PDB file of N, CA, C and O in Angstrom:
ATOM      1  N   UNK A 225     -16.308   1.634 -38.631  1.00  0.00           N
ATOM      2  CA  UNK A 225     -15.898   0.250 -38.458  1.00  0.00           C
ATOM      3  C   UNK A 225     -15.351   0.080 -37.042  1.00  0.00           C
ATOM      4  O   UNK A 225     -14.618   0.915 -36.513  1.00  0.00           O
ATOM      5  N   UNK A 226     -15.768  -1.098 -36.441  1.00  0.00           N
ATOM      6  CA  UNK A 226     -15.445  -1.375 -35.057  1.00  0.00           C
ATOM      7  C   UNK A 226     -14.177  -1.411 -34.745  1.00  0.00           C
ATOM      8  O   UNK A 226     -13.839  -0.850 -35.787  1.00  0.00           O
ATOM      9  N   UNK A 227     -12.883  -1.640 -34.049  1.00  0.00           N
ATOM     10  CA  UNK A 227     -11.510  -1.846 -33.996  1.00  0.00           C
ATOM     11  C   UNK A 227     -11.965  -3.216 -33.288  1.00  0.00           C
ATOM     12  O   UNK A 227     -12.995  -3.489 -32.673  1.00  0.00           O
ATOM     13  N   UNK A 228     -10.493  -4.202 -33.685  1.00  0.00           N
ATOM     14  CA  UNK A 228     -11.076  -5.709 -33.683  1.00  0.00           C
ATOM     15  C   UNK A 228      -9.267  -6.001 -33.132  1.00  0.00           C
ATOM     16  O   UNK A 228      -8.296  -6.103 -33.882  1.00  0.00           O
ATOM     17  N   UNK A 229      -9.279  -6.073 -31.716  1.00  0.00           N
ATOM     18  CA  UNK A 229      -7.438  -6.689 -31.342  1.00  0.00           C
ATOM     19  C   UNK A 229      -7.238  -7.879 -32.163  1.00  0.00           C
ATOM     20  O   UNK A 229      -8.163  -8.677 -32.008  1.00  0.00           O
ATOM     21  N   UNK A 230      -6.489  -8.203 -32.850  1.00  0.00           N
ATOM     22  CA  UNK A 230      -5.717  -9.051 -33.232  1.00  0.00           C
ATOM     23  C   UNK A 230      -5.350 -10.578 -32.654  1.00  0.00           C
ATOM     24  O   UNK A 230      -5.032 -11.583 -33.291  1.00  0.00           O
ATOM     25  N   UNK A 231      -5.530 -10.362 -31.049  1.00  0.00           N
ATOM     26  CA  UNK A 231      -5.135 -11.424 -29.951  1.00  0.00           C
ATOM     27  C   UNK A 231      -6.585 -11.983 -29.695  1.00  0.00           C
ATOM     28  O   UNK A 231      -6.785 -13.022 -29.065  1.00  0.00           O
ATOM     29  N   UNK A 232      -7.588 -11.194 -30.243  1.00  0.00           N
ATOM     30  CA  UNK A 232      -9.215 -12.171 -29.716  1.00  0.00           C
ATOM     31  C   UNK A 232      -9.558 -12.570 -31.173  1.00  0.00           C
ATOM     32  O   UNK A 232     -10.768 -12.756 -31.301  1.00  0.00           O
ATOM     33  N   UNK A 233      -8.877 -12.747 -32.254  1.00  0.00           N
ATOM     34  CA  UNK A 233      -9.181 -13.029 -34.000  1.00  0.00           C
ATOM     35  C   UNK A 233      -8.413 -14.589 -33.450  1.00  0.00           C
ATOM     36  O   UNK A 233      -9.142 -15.577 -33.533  1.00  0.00           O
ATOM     37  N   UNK A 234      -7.563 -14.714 -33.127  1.00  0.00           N
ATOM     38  CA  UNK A 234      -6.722 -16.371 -33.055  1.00  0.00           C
ATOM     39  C   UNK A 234      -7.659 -16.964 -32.925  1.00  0.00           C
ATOM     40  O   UNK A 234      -8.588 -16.379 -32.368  1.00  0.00           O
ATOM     41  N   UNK A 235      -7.824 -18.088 -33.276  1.00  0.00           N
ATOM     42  CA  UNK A 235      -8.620 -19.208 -33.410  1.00  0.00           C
ATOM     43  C   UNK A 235      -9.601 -19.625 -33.733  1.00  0.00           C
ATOM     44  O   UNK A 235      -9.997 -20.729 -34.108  1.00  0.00           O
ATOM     45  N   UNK A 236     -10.110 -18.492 -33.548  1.00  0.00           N
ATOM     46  CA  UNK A 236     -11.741 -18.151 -34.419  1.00  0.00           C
ATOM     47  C   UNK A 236     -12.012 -18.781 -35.645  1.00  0.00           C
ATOM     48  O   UNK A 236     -11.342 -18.589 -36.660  1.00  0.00           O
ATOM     49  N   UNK A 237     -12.811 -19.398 -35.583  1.00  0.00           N
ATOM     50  CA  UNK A 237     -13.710 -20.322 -36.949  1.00  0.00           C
ATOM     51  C   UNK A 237     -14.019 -19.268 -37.660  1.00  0.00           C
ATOM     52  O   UNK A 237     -14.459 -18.141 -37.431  1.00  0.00           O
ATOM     53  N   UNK A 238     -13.632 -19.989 -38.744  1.00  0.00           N
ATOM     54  CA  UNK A 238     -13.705 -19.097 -40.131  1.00  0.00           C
ATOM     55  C   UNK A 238     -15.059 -19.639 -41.154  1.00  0.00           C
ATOM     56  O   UNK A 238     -15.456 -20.799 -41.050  1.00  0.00           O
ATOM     57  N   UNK A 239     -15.439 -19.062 -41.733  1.00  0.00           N
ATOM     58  CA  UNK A 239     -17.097 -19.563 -42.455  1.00  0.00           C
ATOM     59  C   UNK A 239     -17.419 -18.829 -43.348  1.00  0.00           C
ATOM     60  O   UNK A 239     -17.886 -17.733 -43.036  1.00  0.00           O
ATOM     61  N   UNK A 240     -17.264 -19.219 -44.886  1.00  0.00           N
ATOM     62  CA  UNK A 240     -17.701 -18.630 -45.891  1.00  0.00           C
ATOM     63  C   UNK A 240     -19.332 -18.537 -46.032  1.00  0.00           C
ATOM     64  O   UNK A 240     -20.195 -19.296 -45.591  1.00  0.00           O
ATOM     65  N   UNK A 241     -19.464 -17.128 -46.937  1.00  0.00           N
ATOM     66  CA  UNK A 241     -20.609 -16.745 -46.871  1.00  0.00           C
ATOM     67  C   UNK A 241     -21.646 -17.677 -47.145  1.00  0.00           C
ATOM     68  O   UNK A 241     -22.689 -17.542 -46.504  1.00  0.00           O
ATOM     69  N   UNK A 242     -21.558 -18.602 -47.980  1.00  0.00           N
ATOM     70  CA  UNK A 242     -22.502 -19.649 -47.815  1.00  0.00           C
ATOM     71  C   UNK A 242     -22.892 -21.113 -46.828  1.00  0.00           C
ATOM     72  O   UNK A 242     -23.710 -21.992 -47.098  1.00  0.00           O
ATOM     73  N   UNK A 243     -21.899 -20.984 -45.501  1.00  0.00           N
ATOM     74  CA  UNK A 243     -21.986 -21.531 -44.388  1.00  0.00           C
ATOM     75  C   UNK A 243     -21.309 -22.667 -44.425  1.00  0.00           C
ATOM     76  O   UNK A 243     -21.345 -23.544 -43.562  1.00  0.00           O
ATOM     77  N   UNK A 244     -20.666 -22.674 -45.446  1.00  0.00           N
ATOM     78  CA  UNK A 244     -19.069 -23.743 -45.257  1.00  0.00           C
ATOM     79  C   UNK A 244     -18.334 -23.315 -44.305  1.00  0.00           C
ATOM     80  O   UNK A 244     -17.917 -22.157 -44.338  1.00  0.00           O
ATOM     81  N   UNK A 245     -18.065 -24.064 -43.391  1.00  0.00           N
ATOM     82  CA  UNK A 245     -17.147 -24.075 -41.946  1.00  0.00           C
ATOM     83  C   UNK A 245     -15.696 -24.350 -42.723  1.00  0.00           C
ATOM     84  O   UNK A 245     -15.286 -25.400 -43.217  1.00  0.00           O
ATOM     85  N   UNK A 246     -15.039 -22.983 -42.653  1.00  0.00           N
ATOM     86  CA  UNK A 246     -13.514 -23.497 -43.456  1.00  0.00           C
ATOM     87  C   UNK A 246     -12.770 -24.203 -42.496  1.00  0.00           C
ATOM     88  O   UNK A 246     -12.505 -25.385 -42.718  1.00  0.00           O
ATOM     89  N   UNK A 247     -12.343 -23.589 -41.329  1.00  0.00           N
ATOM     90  CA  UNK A 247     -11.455 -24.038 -40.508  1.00  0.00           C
ATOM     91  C   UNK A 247     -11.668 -22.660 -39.265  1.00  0.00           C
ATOM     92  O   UNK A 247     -12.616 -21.987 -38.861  1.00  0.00           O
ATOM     93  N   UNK A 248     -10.034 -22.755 -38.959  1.00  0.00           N
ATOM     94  CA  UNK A 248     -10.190 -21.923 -37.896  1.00  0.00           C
ATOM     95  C   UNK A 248      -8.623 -20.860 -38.119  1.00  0.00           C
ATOM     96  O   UNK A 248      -7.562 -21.209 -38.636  1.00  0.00           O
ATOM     97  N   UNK A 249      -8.901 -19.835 -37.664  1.00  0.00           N
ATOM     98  CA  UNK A 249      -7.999 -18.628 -38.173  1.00  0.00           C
ATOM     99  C   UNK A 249      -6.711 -18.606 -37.199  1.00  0.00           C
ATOM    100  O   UNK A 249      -6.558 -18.134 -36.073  1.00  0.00           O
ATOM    101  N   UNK A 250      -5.525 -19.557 -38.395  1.00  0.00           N
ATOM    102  CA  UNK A 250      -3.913 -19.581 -37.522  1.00  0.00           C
ATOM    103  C   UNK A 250      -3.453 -17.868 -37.642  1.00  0.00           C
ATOM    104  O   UNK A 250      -3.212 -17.212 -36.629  1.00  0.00           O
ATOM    105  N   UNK A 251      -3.389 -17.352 -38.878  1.00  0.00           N
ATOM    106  CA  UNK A 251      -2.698 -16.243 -38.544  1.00  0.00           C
ATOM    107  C   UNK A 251      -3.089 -15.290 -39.813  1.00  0.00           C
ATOM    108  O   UNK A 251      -3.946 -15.659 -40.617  1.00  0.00           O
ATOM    109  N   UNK A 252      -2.313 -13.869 -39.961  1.00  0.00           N
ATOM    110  CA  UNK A 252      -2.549 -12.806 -40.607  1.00  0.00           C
ATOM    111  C   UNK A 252      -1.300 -12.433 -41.168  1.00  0.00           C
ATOM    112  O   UNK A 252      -0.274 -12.187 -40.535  1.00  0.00           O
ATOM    113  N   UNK A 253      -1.475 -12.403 -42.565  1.00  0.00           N
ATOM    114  CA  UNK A 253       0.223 -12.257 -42.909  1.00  0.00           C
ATOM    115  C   UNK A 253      -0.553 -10.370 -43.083  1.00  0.00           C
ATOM    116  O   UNK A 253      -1.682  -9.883 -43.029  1.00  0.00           O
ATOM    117  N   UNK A 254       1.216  -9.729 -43.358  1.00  0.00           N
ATOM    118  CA  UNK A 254       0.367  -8.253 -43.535  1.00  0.00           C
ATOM    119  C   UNK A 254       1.781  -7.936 -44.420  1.00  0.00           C
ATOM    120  O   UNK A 254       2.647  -8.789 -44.614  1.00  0.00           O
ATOM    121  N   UNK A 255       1.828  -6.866 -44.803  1.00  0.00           N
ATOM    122  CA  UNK A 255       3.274  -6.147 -45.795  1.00  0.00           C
ATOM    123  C   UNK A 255       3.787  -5.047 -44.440  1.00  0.00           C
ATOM    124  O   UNK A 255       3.011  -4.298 -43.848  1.00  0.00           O
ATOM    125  N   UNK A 256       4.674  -5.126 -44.268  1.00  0.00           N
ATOM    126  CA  UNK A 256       5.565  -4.987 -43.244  1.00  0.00           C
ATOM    127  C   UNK A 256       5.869  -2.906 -43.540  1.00  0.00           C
ATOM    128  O   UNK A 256       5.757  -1.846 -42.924  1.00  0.00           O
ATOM    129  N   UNK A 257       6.224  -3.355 -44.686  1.00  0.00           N
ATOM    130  CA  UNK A 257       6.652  -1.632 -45.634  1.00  0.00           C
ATOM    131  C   UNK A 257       5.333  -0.849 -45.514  1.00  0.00           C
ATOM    132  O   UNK A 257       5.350   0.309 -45.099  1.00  0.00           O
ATOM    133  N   UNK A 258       3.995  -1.568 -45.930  1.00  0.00           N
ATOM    134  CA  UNK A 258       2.732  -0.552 -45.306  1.00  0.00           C
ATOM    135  C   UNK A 258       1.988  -0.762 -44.521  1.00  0.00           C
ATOM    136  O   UNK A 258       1.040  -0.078 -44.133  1.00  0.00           O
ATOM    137  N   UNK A 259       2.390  -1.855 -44.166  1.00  0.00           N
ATOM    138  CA  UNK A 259       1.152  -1.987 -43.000  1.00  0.00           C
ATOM    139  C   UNK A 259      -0.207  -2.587 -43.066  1.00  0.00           C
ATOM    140  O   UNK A 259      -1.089  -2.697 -42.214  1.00  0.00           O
ATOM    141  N   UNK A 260      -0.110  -3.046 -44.669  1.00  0.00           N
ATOM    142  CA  UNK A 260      -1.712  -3.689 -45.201  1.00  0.00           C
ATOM    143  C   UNK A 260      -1.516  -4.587 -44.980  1.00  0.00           C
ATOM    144  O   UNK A 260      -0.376  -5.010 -45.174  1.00  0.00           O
ATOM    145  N   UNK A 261      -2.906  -5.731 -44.231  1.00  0.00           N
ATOM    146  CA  UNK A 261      -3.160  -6.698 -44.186  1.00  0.00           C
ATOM    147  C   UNK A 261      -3.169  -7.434 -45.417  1.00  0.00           C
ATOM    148  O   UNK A 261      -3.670  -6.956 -46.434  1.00  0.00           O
ATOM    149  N   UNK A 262      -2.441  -9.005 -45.369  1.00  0.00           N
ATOM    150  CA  UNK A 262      -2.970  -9.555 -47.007  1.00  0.00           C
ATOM    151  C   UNK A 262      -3.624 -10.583 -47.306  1.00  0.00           C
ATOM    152  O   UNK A 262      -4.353 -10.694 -48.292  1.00  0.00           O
ATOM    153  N   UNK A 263      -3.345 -11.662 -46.221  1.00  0.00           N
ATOM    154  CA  UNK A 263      -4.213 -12.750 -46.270  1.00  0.00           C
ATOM    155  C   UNK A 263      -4.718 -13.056 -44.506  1.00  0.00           C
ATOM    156  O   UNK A 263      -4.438 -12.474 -43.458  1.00  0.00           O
ATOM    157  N   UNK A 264      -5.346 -13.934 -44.743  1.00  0.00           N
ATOM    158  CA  UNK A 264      -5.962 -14.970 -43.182  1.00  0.00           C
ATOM    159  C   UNK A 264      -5.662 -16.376 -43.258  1.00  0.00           C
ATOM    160  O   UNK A 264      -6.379 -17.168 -43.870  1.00  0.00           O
ATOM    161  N   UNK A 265      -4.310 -16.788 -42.469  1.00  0.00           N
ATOM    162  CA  UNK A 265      -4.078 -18.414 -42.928  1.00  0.00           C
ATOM    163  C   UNK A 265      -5.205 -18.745 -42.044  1.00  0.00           C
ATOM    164  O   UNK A 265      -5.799 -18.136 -41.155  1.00  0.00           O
ATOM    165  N   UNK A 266      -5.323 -20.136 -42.682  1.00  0.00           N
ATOM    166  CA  UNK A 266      -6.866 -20.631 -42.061  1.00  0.00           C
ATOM    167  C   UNK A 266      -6.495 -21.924 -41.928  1.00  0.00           C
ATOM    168  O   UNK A 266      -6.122 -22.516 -42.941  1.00  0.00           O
ATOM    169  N   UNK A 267      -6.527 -22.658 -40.570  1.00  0.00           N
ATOM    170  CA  UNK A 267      -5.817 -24.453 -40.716  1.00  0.00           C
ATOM    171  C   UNK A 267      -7.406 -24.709 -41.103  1.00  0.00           C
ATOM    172  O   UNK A 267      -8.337 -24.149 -40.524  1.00  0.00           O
ATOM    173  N   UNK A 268      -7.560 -25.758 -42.303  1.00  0.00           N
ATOM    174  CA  UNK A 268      -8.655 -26.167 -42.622  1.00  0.00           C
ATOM    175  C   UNK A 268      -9.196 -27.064 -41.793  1.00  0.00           C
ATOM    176  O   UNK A 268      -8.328 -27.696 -41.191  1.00  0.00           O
ATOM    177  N   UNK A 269     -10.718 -27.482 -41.422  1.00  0.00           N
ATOM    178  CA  UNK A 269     -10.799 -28.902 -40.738  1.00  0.00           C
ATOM    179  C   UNK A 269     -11.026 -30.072 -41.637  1.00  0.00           C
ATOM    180  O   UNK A 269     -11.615 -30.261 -42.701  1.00  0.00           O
ATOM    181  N   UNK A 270     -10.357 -30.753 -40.830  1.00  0.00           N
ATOM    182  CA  UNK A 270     -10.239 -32.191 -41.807  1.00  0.00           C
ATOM    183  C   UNK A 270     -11.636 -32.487 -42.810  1.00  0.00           C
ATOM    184  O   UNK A 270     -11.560 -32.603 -44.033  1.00  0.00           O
ATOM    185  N   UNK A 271     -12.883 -32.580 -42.035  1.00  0.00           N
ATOM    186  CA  UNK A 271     -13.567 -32.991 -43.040  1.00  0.00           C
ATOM    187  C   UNK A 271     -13.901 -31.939 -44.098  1.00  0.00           C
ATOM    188  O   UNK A 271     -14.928 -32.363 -44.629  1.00  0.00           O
ATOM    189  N   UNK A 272     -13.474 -30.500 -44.817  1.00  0.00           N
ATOM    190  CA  UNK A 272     -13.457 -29.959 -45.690  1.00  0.00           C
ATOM    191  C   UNK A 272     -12.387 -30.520 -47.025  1.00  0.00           C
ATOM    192  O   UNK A 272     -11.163 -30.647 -47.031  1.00  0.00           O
ATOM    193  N   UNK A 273     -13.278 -30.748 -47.969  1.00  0.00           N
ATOM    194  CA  UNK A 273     -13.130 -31.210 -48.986  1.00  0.00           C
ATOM    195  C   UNK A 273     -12.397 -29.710 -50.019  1.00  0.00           C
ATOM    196  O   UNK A 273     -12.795 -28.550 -50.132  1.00  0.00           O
ATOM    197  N   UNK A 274     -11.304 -30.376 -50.568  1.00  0.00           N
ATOM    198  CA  UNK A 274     -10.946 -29.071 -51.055  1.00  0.00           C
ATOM    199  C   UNK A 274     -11.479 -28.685 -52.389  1.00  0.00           C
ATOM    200  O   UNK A 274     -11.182 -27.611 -52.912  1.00  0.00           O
ATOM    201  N   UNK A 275     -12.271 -29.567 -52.943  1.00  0.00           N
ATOM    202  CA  UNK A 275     -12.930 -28.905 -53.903  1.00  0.00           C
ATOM    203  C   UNK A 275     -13.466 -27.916 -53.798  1.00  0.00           C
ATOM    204  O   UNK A 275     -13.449 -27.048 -54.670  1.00  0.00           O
ATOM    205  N   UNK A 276     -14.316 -27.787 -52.242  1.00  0.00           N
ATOM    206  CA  UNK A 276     -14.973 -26.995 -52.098  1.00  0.00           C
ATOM    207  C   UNK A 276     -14.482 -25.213 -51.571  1.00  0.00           C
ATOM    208  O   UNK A 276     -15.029 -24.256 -51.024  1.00  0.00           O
ATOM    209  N   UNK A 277     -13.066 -25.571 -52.172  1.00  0.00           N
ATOM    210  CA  UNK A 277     -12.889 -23.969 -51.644  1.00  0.00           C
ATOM    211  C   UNK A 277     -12.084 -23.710 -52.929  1.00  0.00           C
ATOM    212  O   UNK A 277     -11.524 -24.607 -53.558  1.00  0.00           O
ATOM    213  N   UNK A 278     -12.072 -22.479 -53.247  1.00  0.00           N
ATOM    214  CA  UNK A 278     -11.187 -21.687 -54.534  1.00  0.00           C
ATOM    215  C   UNK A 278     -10.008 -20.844 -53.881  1.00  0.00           C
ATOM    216  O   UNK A 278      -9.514 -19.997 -54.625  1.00  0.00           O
ATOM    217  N   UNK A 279      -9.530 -20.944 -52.708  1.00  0.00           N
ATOM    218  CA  UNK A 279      -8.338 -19.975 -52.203  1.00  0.00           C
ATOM    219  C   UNK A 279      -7.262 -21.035 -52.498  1.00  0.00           C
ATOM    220  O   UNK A 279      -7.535 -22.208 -52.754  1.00  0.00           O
ATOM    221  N   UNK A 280      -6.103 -20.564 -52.444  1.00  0.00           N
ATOM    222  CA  UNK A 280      -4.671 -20.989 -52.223  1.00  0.00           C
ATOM    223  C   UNK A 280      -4.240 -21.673 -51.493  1.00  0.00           C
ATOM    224  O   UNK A 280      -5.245 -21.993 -50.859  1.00  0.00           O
ATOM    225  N   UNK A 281      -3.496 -22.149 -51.094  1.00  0.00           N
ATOM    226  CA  UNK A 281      -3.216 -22.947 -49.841  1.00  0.00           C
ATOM    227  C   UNK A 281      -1.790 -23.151 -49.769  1.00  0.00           C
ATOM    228  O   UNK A 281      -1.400 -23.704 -50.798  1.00  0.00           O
ATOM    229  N   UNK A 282      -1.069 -22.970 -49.132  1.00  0.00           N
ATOM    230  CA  UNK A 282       0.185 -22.523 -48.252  1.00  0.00           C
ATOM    231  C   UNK A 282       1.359 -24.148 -48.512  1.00  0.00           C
ATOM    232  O   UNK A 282       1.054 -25.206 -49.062  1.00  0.00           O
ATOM    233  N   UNK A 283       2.564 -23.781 -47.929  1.00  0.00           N
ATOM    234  CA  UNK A 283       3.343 -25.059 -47.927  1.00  0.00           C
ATOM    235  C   UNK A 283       2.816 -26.164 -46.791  1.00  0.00           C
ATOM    236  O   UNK A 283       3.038 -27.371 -46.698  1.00  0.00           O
ATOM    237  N   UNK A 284       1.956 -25.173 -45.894  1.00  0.00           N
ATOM    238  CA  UNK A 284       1.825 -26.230 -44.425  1.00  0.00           C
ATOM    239  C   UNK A 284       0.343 -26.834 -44.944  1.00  0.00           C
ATOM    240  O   UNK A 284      -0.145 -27.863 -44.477  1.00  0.00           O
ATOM    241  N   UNK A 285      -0.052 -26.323 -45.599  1.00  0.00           N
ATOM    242  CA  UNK A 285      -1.863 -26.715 -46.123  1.00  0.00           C
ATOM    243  C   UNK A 285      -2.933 -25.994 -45.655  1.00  0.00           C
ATOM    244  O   UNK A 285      -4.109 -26.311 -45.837  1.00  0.00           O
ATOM    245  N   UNK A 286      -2.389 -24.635 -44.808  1.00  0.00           N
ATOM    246  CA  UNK A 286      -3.409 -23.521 -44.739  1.00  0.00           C
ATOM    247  C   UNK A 286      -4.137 -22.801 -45.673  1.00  0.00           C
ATOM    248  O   UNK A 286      -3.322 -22.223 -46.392  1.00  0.00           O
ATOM    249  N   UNK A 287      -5.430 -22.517 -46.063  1.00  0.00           N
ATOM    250  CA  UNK A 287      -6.158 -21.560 -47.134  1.00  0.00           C
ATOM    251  C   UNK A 287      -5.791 -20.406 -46.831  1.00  0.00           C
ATOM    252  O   UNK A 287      -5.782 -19.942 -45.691  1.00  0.00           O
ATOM    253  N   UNK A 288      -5.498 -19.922 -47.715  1.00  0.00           N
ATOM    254  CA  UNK A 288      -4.922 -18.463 -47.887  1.00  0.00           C
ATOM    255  C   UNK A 288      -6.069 -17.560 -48.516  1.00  0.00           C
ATOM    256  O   UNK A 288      -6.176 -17.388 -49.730  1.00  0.00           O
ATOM    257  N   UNK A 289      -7.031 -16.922 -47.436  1.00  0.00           N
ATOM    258  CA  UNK A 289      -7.925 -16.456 -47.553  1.00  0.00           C
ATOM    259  C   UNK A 289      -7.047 -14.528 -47.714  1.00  0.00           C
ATOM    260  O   UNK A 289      -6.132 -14.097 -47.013  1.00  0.00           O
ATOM    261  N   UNK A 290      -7.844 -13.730 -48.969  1.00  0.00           N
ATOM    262  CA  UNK A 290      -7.574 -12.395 -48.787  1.00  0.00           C
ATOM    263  C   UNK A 290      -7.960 -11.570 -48.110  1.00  0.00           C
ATOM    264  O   UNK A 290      -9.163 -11.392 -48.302  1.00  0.00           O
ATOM    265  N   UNK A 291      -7.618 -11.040 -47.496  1.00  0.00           N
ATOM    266  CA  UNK A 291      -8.262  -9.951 -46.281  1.00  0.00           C
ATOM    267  C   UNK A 291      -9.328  -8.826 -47.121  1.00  0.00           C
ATOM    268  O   UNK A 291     -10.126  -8.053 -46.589  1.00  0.00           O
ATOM    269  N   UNK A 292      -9.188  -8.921 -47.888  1.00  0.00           N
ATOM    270  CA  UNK A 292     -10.632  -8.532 -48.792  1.00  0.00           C
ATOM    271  C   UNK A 292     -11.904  -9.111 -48.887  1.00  0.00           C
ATOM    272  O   UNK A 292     -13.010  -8.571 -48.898  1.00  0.00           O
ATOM    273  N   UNK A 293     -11.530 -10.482 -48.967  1.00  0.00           N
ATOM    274  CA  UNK A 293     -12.760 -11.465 -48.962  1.00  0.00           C
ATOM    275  C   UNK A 293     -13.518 -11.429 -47.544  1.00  0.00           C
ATOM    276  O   UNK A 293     -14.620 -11.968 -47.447  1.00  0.00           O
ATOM    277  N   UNK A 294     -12.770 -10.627 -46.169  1.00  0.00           N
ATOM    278  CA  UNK A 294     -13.283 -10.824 -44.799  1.00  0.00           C
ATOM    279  C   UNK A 294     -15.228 -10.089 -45.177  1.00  0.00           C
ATOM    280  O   UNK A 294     -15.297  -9.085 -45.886  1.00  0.00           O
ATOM    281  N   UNK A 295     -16.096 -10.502 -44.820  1.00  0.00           N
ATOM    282  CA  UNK A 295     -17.109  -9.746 -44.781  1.00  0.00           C
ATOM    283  C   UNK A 295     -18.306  -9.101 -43.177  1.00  0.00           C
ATOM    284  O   UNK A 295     -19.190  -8.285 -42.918  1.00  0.00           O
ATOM    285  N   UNK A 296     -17.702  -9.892 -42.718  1.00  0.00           N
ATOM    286  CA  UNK A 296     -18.041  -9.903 -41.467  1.00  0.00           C
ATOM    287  C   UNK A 296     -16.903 -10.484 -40.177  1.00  0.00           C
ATOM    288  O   UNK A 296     -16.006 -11.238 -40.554  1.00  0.00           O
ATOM    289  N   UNK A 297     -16.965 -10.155 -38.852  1.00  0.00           N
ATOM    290  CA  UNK A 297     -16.087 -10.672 -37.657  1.00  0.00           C
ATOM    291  C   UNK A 297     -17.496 -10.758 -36.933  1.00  0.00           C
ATOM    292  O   UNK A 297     -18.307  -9.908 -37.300  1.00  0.00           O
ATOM    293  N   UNK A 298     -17.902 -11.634 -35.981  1.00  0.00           N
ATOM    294  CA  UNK A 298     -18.800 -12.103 -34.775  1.00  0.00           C
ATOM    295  C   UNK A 298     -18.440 -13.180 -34.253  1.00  0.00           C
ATOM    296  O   UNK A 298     -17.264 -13.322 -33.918  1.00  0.00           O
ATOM    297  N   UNK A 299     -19.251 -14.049 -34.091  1.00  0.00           N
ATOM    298  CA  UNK A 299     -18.933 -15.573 -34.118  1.00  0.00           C
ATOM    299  C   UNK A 299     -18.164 -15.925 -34.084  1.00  0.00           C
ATOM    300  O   UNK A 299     -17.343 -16.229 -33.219  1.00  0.00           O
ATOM    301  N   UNK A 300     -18.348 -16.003 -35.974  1.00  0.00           N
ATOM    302  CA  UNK A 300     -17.420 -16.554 -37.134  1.00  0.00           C
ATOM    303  C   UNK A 300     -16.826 -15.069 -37.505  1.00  0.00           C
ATOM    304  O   UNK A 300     -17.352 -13.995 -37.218  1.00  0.00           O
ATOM    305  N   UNK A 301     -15.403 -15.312 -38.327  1.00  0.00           N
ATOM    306  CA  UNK A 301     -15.061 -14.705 -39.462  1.00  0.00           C
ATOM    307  C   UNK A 301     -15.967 -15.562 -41.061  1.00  0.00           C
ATOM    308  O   UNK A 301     -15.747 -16.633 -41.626  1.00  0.00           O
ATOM    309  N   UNK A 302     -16.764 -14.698 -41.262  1.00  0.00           N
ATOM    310  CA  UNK A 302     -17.515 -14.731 -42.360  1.00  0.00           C
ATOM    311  C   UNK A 302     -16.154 -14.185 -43.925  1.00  0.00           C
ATOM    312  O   UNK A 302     -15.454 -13.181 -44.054  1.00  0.00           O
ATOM    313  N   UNK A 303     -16.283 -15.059 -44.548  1.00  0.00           N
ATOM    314  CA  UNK A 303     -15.537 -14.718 -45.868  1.00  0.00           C
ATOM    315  C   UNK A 303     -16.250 -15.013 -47.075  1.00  0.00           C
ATOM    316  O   UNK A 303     -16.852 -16.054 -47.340  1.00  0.00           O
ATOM    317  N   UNK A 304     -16.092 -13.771 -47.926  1.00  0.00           N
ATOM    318  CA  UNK A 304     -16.675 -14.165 -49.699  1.00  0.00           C
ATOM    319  C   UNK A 304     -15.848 -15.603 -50.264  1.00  0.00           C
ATOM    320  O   UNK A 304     -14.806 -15.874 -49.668  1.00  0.00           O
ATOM    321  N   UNK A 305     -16.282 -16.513 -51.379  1.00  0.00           N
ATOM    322  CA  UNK A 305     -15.406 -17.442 -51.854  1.00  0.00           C
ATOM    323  C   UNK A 305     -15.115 -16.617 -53.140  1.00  0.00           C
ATOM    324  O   UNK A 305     -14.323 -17.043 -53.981  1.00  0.00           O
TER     325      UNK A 305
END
């Protein structure tokens, strides 16, 4: 697996595997005690309809994507729904 800095992931458009444009990638929460990544807040773009997504969504209205669901980094961050 490639190593991916952290500081070139900010802002990056996020895009589930079936080519829904979620938004764009605010931040990475992680567990502090191990060190695992846990989610990808994602500010949604306005015209995404939230039906169309099954993640969580935060007090500010970010999708709380799991760092499991990541399937790909290029572009886009590609995510499973």
């Amino acid at each position: 697996m490639v190593d991916i800095l952290a500081e070139n992931l900010s802002g990056k458009a996020v895009m589930s595997a079936d080519g829904t444009e979620l938004g764009d990638l605010y931040n990475i929460t992680m567990n502090l005690e191990s060190g695992e990544l846990n989610h990808l807040l994602v500010s949604p773009h306005e015209q995404l309809r939230p039906e169309r997504v099954d993640f969580e969504v935060d007090e500010m209205g970010r999708l709380r994507v799991p760092v499991a669901n990541v399937q790909a980094v290029k572009d886009y961050i590609v995510v499973a729904r």
